[in-house]
XYZ file of C-alpha atoms in Angstrom:
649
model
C 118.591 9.080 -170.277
C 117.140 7.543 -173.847
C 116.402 8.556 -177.064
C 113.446 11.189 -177.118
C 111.166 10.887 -179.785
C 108.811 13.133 -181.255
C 105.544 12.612 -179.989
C 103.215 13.365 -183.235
C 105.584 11.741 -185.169
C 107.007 9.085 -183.323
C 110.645 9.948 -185.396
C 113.862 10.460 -182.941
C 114.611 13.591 -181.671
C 117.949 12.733 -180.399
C 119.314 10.986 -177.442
C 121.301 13.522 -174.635
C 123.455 11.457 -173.234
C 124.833 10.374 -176.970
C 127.585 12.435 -178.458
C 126.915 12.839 -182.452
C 130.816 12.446 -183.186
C 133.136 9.622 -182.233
C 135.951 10.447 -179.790
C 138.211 7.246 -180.748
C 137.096 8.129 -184.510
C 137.542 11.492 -185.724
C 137.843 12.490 -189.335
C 141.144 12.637 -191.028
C 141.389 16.290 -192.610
C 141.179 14.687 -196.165
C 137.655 13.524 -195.321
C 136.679 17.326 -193.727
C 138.514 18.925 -197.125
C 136.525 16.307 -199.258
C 132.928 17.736 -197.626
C 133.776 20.939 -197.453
C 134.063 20.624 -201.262
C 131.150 19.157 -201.650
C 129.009 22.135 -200.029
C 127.601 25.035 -202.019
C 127.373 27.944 -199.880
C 124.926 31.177 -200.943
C 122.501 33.206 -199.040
C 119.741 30.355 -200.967
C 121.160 28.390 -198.071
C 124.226 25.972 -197.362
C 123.746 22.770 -199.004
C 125.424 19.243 -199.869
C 124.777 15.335 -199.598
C 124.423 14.359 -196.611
C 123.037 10.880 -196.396
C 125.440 8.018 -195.305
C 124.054 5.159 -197.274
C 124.638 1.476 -196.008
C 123.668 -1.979 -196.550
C 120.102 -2.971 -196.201
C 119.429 1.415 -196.419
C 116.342 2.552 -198.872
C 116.540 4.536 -201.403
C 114.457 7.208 -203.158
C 111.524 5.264 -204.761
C 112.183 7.142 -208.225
C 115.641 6.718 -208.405
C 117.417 3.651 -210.502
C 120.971 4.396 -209.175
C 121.561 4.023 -205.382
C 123.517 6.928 -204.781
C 123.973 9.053 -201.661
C 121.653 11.639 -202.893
C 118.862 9.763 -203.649
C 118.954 7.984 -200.109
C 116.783 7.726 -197.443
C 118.977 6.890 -194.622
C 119.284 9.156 -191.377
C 122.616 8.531 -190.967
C 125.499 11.411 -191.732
C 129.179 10.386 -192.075
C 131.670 12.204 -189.172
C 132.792 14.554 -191.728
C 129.564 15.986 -192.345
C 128.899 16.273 -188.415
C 132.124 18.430 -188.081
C 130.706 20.478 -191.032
C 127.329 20.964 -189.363
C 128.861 21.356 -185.545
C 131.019 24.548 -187.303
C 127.750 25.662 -189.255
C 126.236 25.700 -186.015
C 129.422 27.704 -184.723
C 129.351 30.180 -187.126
C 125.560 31.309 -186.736
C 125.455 31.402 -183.284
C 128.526 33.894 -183.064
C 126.406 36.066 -185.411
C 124.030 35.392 -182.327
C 125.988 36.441 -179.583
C 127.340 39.497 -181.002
C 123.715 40.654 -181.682
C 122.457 39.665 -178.141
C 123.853 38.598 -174.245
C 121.348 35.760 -174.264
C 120.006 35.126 -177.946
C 116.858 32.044 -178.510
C 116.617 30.769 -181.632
C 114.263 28.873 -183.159
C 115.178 25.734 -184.669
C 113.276 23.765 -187.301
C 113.901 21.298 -190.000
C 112.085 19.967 -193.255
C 110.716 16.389 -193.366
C 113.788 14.651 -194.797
C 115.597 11.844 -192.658
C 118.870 13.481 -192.137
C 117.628 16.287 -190.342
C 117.043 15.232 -186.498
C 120.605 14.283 -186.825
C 121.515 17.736 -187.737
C 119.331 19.056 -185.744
C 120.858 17.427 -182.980
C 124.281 19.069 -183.750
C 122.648 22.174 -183.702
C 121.056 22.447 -180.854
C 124.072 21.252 -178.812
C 125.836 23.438 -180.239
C 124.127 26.229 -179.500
C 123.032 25.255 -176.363
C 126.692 24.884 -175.531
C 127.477 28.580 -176.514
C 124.731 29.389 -174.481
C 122.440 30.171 -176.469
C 118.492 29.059 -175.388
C 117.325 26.652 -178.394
C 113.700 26.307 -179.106
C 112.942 23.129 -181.151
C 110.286 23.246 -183.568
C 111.225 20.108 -185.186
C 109.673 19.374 -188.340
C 107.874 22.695 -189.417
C 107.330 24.042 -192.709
C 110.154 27.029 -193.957
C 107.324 29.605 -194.294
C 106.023 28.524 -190.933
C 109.190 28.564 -189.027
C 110.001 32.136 -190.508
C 106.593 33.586 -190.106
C 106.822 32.458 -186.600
C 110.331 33.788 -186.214
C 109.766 37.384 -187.846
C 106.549 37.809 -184.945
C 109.229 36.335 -181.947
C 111.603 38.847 -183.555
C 109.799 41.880 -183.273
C 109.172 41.202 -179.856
C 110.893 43.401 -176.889
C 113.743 41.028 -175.752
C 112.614 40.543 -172.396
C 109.666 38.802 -173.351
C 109.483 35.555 -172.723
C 108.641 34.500 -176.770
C 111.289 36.741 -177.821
C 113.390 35.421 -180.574
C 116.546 36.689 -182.060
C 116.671 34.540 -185.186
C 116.048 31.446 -186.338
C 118.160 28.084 -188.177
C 116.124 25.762 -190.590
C 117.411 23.044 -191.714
C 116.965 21.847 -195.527
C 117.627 21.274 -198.633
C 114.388 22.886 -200.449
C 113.775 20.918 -204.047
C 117.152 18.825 -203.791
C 116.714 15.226 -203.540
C 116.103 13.721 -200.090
C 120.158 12.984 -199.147
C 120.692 16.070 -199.824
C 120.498 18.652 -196.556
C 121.815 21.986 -194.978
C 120.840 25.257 -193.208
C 119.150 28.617 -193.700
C 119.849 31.396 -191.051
C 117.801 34.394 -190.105
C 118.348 37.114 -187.486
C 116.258 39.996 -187.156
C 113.380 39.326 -189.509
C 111.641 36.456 -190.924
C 113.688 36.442 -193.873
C 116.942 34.153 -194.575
C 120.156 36.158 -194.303
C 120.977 38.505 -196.856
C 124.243 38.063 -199.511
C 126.408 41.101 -197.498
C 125.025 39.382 -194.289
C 126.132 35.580 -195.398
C 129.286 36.334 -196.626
C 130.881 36.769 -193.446
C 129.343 33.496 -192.307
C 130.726 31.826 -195.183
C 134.160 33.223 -194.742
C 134.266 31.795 -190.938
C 133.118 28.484 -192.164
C 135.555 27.596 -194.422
C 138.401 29.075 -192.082
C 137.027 26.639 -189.729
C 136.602 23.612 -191.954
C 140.549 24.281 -193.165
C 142.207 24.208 -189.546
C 144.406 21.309 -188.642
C 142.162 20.881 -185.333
C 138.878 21.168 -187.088
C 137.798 17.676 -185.973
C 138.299 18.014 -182.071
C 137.292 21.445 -182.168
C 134.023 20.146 -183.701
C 133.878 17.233 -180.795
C 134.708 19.731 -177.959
C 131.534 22.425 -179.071
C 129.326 18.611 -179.217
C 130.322 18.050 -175.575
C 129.526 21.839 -173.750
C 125.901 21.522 -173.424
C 124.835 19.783 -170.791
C 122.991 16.468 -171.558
C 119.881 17.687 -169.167
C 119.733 20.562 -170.950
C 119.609 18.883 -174.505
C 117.002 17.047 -172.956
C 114.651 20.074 -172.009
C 115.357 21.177 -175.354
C 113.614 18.212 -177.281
C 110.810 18.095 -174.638
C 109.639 21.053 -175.399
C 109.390 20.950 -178.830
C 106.082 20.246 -179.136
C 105.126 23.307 -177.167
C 106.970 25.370 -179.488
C 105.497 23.732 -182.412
C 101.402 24.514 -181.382
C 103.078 28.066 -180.996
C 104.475 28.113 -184.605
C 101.208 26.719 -185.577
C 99.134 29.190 -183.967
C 101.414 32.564 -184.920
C 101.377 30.941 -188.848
C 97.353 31.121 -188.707
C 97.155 34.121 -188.234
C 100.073 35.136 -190.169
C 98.656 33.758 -193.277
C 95.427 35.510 -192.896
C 96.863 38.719 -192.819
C 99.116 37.729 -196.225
C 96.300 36.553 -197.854
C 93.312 39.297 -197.294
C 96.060 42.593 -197.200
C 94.312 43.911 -194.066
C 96.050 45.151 -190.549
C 93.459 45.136 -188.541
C 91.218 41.708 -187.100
C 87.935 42.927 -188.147
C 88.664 43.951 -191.480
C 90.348 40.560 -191.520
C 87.544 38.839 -190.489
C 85.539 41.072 -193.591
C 87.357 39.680 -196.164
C 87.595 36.014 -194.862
C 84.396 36.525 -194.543
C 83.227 37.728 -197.576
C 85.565 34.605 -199.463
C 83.656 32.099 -196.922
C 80.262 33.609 -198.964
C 81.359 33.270 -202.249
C 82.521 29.879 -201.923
C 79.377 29.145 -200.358
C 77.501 30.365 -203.755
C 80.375 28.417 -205.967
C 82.205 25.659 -204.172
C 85.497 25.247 -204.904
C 87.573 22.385 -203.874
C 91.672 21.600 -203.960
C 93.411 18.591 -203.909
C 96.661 18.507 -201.683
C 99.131 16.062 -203.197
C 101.536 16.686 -200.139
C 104.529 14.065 -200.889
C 105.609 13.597 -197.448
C 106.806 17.368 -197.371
C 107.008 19.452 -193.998
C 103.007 21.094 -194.905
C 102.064 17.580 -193.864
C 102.311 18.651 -190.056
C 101.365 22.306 -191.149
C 98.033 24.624 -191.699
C 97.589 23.586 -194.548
C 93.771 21.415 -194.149
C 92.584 23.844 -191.300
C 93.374 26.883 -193.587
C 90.962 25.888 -196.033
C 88.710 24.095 -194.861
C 88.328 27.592 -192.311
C 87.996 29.658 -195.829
C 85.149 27.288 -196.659
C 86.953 25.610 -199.181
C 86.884 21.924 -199.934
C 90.453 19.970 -199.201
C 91.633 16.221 -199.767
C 95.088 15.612 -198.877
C 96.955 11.963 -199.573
C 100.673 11.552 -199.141
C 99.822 13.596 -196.288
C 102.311 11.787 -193.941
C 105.919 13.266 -193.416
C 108.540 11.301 -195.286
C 105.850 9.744 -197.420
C 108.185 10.472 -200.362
C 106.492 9.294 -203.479
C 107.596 11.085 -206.498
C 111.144 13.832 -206.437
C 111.027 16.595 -204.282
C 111.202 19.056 -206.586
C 107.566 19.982 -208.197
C 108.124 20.799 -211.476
C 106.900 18.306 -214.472
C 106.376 14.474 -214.216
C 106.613 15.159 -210.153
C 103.124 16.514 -210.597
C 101.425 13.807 -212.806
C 100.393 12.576 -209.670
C 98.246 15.551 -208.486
C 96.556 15.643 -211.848
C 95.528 12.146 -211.477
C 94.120 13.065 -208.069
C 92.329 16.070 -209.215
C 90.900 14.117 -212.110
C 89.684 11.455 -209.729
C 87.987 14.186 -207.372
C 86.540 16.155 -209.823
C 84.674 12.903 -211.280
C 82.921 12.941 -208.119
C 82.208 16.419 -207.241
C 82.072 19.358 -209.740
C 83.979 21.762 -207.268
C 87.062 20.324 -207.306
C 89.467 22.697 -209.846
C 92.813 23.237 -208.018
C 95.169 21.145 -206.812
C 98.978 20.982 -205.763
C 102.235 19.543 -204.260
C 104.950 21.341 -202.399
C 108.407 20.989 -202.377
C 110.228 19.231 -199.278
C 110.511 22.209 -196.722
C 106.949 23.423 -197.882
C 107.722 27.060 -199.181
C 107.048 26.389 -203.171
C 103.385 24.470 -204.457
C 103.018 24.336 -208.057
C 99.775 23.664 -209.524
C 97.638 21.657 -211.078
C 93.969 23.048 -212.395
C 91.106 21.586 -214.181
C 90.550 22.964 -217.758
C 86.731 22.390 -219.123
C 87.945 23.433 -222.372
C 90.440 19.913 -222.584
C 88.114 18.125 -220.669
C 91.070 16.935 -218.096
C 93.206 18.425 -215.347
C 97.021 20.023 -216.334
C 99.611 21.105 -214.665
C 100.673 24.919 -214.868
C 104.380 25.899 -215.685
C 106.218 28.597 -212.710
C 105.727 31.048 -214.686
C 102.084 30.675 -215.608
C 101.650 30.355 -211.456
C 103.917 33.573 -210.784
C 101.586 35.721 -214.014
C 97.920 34.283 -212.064
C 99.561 35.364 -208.721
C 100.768 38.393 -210.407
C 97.120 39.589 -211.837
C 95.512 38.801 -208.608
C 97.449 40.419 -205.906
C 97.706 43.591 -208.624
C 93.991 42.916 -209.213
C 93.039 43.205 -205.553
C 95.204 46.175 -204.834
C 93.384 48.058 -207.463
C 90.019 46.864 -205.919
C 90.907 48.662 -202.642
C 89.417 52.712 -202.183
C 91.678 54.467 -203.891
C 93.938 51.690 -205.189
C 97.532 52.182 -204.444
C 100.085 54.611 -205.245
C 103.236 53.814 -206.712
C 102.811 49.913 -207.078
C 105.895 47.953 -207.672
C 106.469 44.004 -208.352
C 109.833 42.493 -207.633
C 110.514 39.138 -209.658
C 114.132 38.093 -210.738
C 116.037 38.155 -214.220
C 114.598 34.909 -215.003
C 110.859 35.687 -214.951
C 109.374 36.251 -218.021
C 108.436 39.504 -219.399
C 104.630 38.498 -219.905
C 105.117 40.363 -215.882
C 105.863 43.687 -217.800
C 102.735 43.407 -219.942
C 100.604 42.407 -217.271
C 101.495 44.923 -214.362
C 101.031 47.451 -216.602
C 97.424 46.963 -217.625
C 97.143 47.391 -214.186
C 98.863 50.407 -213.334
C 102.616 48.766 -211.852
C 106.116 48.559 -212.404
C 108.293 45.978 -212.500
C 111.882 45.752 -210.900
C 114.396 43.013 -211.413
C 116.926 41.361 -208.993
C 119.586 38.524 -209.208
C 117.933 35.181 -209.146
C 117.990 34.480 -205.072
C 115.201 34.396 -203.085
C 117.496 36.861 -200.670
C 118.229 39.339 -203.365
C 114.315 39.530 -204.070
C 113.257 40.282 -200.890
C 116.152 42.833 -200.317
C 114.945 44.607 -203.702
C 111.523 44.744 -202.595
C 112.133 46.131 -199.021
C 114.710 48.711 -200.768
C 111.765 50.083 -202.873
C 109.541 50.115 -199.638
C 111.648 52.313 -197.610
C 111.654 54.642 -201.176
C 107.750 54.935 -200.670
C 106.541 51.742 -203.424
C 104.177 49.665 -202.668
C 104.991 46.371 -203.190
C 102.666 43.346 -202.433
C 103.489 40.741 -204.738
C 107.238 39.632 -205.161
C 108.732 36.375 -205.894
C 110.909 34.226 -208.890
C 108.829 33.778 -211.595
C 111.034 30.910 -212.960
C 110.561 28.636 -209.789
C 106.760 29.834 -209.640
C 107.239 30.859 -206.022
C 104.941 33.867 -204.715
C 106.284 35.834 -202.022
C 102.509 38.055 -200.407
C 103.762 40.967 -198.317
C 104.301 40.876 -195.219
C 106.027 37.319 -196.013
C 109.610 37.114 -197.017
C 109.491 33.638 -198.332
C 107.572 31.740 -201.312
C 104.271 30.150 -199.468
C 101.608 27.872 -201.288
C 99.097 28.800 -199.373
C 100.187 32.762 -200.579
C 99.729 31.315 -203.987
C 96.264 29.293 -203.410
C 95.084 32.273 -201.209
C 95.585 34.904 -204.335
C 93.658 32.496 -206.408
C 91.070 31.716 -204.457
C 89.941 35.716 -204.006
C 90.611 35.963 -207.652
C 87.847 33.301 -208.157
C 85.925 33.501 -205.634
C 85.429 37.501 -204.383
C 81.884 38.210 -205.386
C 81.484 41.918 -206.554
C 81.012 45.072 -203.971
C 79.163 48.201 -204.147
C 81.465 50.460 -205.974
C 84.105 47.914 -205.889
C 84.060 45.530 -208.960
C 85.906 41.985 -208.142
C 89.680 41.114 -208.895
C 88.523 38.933 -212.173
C 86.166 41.610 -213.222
C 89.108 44.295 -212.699
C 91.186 42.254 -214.806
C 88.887 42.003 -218.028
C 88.142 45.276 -217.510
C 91.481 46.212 -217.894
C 91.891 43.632 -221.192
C 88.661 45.616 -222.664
C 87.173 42.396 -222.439
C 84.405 42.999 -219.212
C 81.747 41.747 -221.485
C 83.645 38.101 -221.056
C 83.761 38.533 -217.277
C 81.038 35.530 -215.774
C 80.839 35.176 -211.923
C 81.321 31.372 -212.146
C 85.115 31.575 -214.033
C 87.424 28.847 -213.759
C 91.099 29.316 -213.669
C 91.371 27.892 -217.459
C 88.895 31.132 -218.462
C 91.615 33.547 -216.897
C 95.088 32.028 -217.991
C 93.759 32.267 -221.602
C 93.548 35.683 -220.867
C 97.182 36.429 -220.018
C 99.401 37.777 -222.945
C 101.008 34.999 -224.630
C 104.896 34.102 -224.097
C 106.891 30.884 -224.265
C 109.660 30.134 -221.825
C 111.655 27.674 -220.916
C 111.152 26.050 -218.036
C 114.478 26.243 -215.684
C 113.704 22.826 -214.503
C 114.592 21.462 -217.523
C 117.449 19.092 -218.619
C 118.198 21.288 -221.644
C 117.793 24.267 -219.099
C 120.697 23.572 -216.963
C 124.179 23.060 -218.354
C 127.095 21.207 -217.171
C 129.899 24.027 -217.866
C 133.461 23.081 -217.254
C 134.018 27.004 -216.978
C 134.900 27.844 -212.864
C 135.259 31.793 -214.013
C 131.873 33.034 -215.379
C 133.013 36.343 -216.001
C 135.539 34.806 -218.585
C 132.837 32.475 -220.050
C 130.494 35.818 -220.900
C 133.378 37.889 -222.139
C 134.100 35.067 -224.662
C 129.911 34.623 -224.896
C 129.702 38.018 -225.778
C 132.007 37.453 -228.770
C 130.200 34.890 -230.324
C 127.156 36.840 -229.849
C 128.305 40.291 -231.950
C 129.411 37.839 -234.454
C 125.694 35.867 -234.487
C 123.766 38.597 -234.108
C 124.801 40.078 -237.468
C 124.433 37.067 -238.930
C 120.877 36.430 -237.739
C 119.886 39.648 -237.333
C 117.930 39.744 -240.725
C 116.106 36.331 -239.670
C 115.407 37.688 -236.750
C 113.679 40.866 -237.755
C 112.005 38.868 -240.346
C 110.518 36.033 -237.994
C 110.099 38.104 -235.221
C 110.029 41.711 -235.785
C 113.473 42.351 -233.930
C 116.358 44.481 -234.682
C 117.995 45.394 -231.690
C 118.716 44.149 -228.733
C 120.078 45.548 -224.980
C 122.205 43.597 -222.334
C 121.186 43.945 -218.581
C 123.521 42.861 -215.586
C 121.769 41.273 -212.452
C 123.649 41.431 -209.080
C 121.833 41.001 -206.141
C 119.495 43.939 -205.616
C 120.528 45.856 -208.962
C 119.790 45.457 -212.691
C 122.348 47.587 -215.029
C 122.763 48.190 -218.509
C 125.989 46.572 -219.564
C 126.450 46.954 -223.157
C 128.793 44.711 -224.800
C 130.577 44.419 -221.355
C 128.740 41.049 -221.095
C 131.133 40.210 -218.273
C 130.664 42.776 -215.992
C 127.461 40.728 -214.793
C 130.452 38.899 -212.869
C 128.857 35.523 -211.503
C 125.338 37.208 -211.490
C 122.504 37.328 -214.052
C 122.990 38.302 -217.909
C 119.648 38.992 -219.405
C 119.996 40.131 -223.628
C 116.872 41.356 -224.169
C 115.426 41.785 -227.908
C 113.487 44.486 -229.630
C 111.288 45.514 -232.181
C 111.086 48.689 -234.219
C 109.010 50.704 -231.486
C 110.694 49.574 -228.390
C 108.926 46.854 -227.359
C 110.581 43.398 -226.122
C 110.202 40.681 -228.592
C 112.581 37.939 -226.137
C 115.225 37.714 -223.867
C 118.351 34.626 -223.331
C 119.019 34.643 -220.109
C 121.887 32.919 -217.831
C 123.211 32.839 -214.390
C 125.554 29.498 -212.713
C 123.232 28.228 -210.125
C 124.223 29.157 -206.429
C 122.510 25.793 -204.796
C 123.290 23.521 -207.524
C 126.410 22.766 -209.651
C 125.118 24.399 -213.211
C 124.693 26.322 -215.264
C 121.423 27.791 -216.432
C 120.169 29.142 -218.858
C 116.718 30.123 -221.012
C 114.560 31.904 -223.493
C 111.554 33.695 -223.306
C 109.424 34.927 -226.638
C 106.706 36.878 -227.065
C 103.822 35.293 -228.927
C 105.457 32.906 -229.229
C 104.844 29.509 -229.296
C 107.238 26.058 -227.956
C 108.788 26.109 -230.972
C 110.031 29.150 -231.452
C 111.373 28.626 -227.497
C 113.533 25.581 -228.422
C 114.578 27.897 -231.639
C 115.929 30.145 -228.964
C 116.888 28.747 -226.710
C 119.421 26.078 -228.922
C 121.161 28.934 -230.378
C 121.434 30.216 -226.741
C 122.916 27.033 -225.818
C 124.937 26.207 -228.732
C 126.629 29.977 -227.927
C 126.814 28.979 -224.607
C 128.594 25.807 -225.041
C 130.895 27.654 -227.583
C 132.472 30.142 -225.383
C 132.573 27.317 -222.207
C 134.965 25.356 -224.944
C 136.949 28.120 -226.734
């Protein structure tokens, strides 16, 4: 046998007969020890640098310094394919002891190392026994819509699927790669679920014989078998394409049933026939490029342009926050000069599951880019908007957002009737907040990280763009009912504004409607500190120190400048938020949120922090009511400066 390439892409799949790991050339256990290191291992996923760089290899157009991370080689080095063979290992034990015969689906985002550990995976797993189908490159909220349908299947169906393995590094730069699991659901792996997975991995990785253990699970699957495998991926893929579809119209219109559906697709398809709207997809070689994404919209009756729209057409960083989104202005700005309708745009990250945007504001006379947290409030007021719009609204709404989103959530869910819950920053931890509060009898629609501006739409379990478009687009566009006003209508209603509500509002009109707050954007350089600090517990304990001591000092300022004078500290682990005191280190390695008050109870800011679990920082930020950037950076440079205090003392 050859190599087997993908047909719609032409990119290798992987060749059968070819072993991914040298016999004569095994690792020495300084190079396994060196990448296990170098991997960062949370429920967020398993990540690292990957890339093998080489002579004559590209690099990231962006980047100045040719580093690993930055490249765009497919290559991995042998240590990294013993990491990814015991990965592999790991998850499809978990496998096994769930199910005699467990199928997984496989998938991977559109950066160049993943065929190659794809290709580990799927012998891997093959060789345990496991049946492997191949989605190739598929977008993360494709791969685990697709997988949470397959997994409520009875298992002796023949599209039955246990869990799933998708392989990516999210908003890290394109050498960087790893691996989210799933079993069960169409949700990653929870924290108490990883950890176990974790603990085998790096019992694996530390064995003398970690290197020909890794070769020897390589070598069980049968090269014929590999090669069925790949074949079929294509097959797979129209299937993935075809369960998303319909997936995605059941997130976006909130409706069980086909026909009611159809009503509300419907009824969106009419009022963008009265007022057009169009979006430009700035898709930067992401995994959406072989997606939905044109055929969802254009099916809504909306008007789409796509460019970049190839996978790997890397043009800007992966991650879409800031100067990565210039370019999707410029394109929306060039669109709208020709036709009026065009007011959306924006670019996902590399596995597809986070879009920020980019809108078109009359009032500046030129297109802008949003920050996450203006995305996550305009989510936010629509899905709340919508449920409110439904006979007899809902009872016992909740939204789930992490310690990191700003409060401008509390003001806004309750103009229209909800509550807001926190969790530990972690896409994981949100979902298992907002499936906790379920099973207690809340409804919760809307969930997601305010601070990374990802919407999470009920039934989904993972950040979607087209969840995020979808709420804005019945925000905009659903015309009014008999007896049941539309979203934007709701909305000024609530504000005791409804004499400002017009049928033809633009985005612009409605964010200038949200309660005011500045906050930092997490993205930032000043956002994410390099602490020398491995215990975080200890850092907070001597943080909260230097805070009694500051606070009594500015305390007077404060009240003066901003009406507070006291202030709470709240704890963030996983699914639970608790009031900690002064005990600023019993927040352990999770969240630590002070919030600030005024006179009446009601928060004036918060300084936030958490180390990152997929990155090796620190983070922190500040969020102020009424506030404006100024009084942000005022904030958040004290934060810092305290910060940076107790990581020296």
């Amino acid at each position: 046998m050859a190599m087997i390439y993908n047909p719609s892409t032409g990119f290798d799949l992987g060749d059968p007969d070819k072993i991914p790991l040298d016999a004569l050339a095994l690792p020495e256990p300084r190079e396994i020890k060196a990448a296990a290191e170098g991997l960062i291992l949370s429920a967020s996923g398993w990540r690292g640098v990957f890339a093998l760089p080489g002579p004559g290899d590209s690099f990231a157009p962006w980047s100045l310094a040719k580093e690993a991370e930055d490249s765009l080689t497919p290559r991995i080095s042998p240590s990294h394919a013993v990491a990814a063979a015991h990965m592999a290992k790991v998850f499809g034990q978990a496998l096994l002891a769930r199910e005699e015969t467990p199928k997984v689906l496989l998938g991977l985002d559109s950066r160049p190392t993943g065929p190659a550990l794809a290709d580990i995976f799927a012998r891997v797993l093959l060789g345990m026994g496991i049946v492997v189908r191949h989605c190739f490159i598929i977008a993360a909220p494709e791969i685990m819509a697709y997988a949470g349908i397959c997994s409520s299947l009875p298992k002796d169906e023949e599209d039955h699927a246990t869990g799933f393995a998708y392989i990516s590094a999210s908003h890290n730069p394109p050498g960087h790669n790893g691996v989210k699991f799933g079993v069960g659901s169409g949700g990653v792996l929870s924290s108490r679920e990883i950890a176990p997975l974790i603990a085998a991995l790096k019992a694996a990785l530390a064995a003398p014989d970690s290197p020909s253990q890794a070769l020897s699970l390589l070598k069980a699957a049968p090269p014929h078998k590999v090669a069925e495998c790949y074949r079929g991926s294509s097959g797979w893929k129209r299937k993935a394409l075809s369960a998303y579809t319909l997936f995605t119209h059941r997130v976006v219109t909130d409706e069980e049933s086909l026909d009611r559906r159809n009503a509300v697709l419907d009824e969106l398809e009419e009022g963008l026939v009265r007022n057009p709207l169009g979006i430009a997809a700035e898709l930067n070689g992401s995994a959406r490029t072989l997606s939905i994404d044109r055929d969802f919209f254009e099916g809504l009756g909306a008007k789409i342009h796509c460019v970049n729209d190839r996978p790997r057409q890397f043009v800007h960083r992966i991650v879409p926050e800031g100067e990565s989104l210039d370019l999707c202005v410029r394109l929306l700005e060039s669109l709208r000069a020709q036709d009026p309708a065009f007011q959306l745009g924006y670019s996902p990250d590399c596995d597809g599951d986070r879009g920020n945007l980019v809108m078109w504001d009359s009032g500046l006379g030129k297109a802008r880019l949003l920050e996450a947290q203006e995305v996550f409030s305009l989510s936010c007021l629509a899905e709340l908007a919508c449920l409110a719009r439904k006979p007899g609204g809902a009872m016992r709404t909740a939204v789930v957002v992490n310690d990191a989103t700003s409060m401008r959530i509390e003001r806004i869910a309750s103009l229209l009737g909800a509550r807001v819950f926190r969790a530990e920053t972690g896409e994981a931890n949100v979902v298992a907040l907002a499936e906790s509060l379920r099973e207690q009898g809340w409804t919760v629609r809307i969930l997601g990280e305010g601070s990374n501006g990802g919407t999470i739409v009920h039934p989904s379990k993972v950040r979607d763009p087209l969840s995020t478009l979808g709420a804005m687009i019945r925000l905009l566009r659903s015309p009014d009912r008999p007896g049941e006003p539309s979203p934007s209508r709701i909305w000024f209603a609530a504000l005791g504004r409804e004499d400002e509500y017009r049928e033809d509002m633009e985005l612009a009109d409605i964010l200038a409607t949200l309660p005011p707050w500045a906050t930092t954007s997490v993205f930032e350089p000043r956002a994410a500190l390099k602490a020398a600090s491995q215990d975080k517990r200890a850092l907070k304990e001597r943080y909260a120190g230097i805070f009694m001591e500051e606070w009594k000092k500015r305390v007077a300022e404060l009240n003066l400048r901003y009406g507070i004078v006291e202030w709470k500290a709240f704890a963030t682990q996983g699914i639970a938020e608790t009031e900690v005191g002064e005990d600023f280190g019993a927040s352990g390695s999770g969240g630590l949120r002070i919030v600030m008050f005024g006179p009446g109870g009601q928060p004036k800011a918060f300084l936030w922090m958490r180390g990152s679990g997929t990155e090796p920082v620190f983070r922190i930020m500040a969020d102020v009511a009424g506030g404006d950037a100024e009084d942000e950076a005022y904030f958040l440079s004290w934060h810092a400066d305290m910060v940076g205090r107790a990581d020296g003392a």
